[in-house]
CSV table of C-alpha atoms in Angstrom, one decimal:
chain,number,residue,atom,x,y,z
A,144,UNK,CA,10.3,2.8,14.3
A,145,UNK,CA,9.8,2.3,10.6
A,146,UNK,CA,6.7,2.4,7.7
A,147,UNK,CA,4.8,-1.0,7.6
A,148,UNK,CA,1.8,-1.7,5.5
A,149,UNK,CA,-1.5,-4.4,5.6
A,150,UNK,CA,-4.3,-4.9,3.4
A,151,UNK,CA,-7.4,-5.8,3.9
A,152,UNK,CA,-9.9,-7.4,1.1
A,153,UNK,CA,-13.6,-5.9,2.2
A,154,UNK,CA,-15.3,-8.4,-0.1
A,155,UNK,CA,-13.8,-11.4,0.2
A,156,UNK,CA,-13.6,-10.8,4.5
A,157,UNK,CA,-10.0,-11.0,4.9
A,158,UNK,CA,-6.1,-10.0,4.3
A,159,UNK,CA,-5.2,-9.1,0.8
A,160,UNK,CA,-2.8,-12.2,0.1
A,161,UNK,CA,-0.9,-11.8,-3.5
A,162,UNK,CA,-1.3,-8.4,-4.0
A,163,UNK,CA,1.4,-6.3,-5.7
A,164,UNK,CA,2.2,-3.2,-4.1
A,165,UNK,CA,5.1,-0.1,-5.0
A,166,UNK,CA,6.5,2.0,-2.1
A,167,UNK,CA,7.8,5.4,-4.2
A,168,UNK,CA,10.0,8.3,-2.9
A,169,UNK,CA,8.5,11.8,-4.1
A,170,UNK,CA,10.5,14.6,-4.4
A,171,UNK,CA,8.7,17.5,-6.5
A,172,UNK,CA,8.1,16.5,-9.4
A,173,UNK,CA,10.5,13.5,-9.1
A,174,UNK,CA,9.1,9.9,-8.4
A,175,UNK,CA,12.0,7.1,-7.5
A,176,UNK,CA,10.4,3.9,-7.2
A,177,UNK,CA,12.6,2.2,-4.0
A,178,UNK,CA,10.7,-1.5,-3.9
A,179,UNK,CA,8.4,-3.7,-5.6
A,180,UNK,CA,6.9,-6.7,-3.6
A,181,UNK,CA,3.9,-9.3,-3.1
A,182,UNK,CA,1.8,-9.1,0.0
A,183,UNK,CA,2.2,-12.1,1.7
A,184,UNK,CA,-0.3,-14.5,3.1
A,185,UNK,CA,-1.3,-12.4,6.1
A,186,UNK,CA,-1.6,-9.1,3.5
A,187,UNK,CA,1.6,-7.7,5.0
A,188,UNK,CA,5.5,-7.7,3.9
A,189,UNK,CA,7.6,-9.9,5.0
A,190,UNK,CA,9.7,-7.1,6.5
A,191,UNK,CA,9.1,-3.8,7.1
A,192,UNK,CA,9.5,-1.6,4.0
A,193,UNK,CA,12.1,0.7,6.1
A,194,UNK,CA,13.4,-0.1,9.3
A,195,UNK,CA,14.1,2.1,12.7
A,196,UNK,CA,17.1,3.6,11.0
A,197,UNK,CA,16.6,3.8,7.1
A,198,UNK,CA,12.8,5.4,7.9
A,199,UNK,CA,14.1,9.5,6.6
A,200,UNK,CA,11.6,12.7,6.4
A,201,UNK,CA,10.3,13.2,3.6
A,202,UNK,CA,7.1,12.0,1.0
A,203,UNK,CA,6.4,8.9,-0.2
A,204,UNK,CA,3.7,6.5,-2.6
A,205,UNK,CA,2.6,3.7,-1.9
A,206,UNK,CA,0.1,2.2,-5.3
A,207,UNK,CA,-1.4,-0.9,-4.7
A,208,UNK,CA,-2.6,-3.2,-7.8
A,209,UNK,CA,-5.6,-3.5,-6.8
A,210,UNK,CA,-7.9,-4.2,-10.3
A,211,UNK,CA,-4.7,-7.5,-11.1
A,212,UNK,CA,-5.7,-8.4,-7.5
A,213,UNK,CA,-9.4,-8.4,-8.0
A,214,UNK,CA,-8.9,-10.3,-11.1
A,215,UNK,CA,-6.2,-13.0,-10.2
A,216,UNK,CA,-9.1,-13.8,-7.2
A,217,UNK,CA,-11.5,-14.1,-10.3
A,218,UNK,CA,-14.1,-11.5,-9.9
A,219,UNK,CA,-15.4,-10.2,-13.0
A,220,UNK,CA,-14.2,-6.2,-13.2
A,221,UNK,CA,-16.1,-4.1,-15.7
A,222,UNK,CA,-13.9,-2.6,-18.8
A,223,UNK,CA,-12.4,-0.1,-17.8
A,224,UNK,CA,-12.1,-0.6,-14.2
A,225,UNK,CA,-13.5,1.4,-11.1
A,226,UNK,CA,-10.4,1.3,-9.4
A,227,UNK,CA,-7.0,0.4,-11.2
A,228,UNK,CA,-4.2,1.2,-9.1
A,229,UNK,CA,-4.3,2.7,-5.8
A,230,UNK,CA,-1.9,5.6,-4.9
A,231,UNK,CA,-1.7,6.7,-1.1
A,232,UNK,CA,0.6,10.0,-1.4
A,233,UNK,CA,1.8,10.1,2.5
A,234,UNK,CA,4.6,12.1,4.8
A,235,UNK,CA,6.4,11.3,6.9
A,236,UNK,CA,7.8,14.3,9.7
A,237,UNK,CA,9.3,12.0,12.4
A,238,UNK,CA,11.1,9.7,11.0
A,239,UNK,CA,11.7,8.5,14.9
A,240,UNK,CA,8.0,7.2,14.8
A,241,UNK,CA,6.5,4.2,13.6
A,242,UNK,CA,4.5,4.9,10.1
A,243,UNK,CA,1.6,2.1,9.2
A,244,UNK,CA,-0.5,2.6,6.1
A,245,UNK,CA,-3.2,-0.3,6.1
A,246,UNK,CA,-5.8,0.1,3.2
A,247,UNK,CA,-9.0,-1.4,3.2
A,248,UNK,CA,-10.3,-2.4,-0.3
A,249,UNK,CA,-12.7,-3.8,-2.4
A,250,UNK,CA,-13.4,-3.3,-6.2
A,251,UNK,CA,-15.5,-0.3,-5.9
A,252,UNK,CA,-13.9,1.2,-2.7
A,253,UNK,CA,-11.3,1.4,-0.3
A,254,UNK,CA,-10.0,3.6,3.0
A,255,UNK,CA,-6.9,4.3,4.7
A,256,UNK,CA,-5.8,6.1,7.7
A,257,UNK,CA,-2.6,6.3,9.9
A,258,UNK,CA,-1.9,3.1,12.1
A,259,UNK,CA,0.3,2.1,14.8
């Protein structure tokens, strides 16, 4: 079934268009980053980030850029930042089930939660 993302900008009402988001592979103390990409217009990849039969067992990260977001939009962050980069440390035990990780986020907050 795969692992699919979506993000949502809480301030500005709507998907998270530009933002630069990491998908990681976590094993112990080793971290193997497996793809960089843009959100696209809609605040979702293009494609899924693993498909029906590349989706395996195991834990994974997903950081989100979400202070260069807030900033390329134009909205003045404090120094330092309240939030920088988001990490969402998730697993996955049925890699025969369909994994989406939507994060709702503004500068000063944000939420997740399993989705369908």
């Amino acid at each position: 079934m795969g692992l699919s993302t979506h993000v949502l900008d809480t301030m500005h009402g709507g998907p998270a268009a530009g933002m630069q988001v990491q998908l990681f592979a976590l094993e112990g103390d080793k971290v193997t980053l497996l793809k960089s990409l843009t959100l696209n217009h809609d605040g979702r990849t293009d494609a899924p980030l693993f498909d029906n039969h590349s989706l395996k067992v195991g834990t994974y990260r997903l950081s989100f850029d979400v202070a260069g977001y807030f900033k390329a939009k134009g909205v003045q962050l404090p120094e330092p930042n309240f939030l920088n980069v988001v990490h969402l440390d998730f697993g996955v035990a049925h890699a025969d089930q369909h994994y989406h990780v939507p994060l709702l986020v503004s500068p000063w907050s944000y939420s997740t939660y399993r989705g369908s």
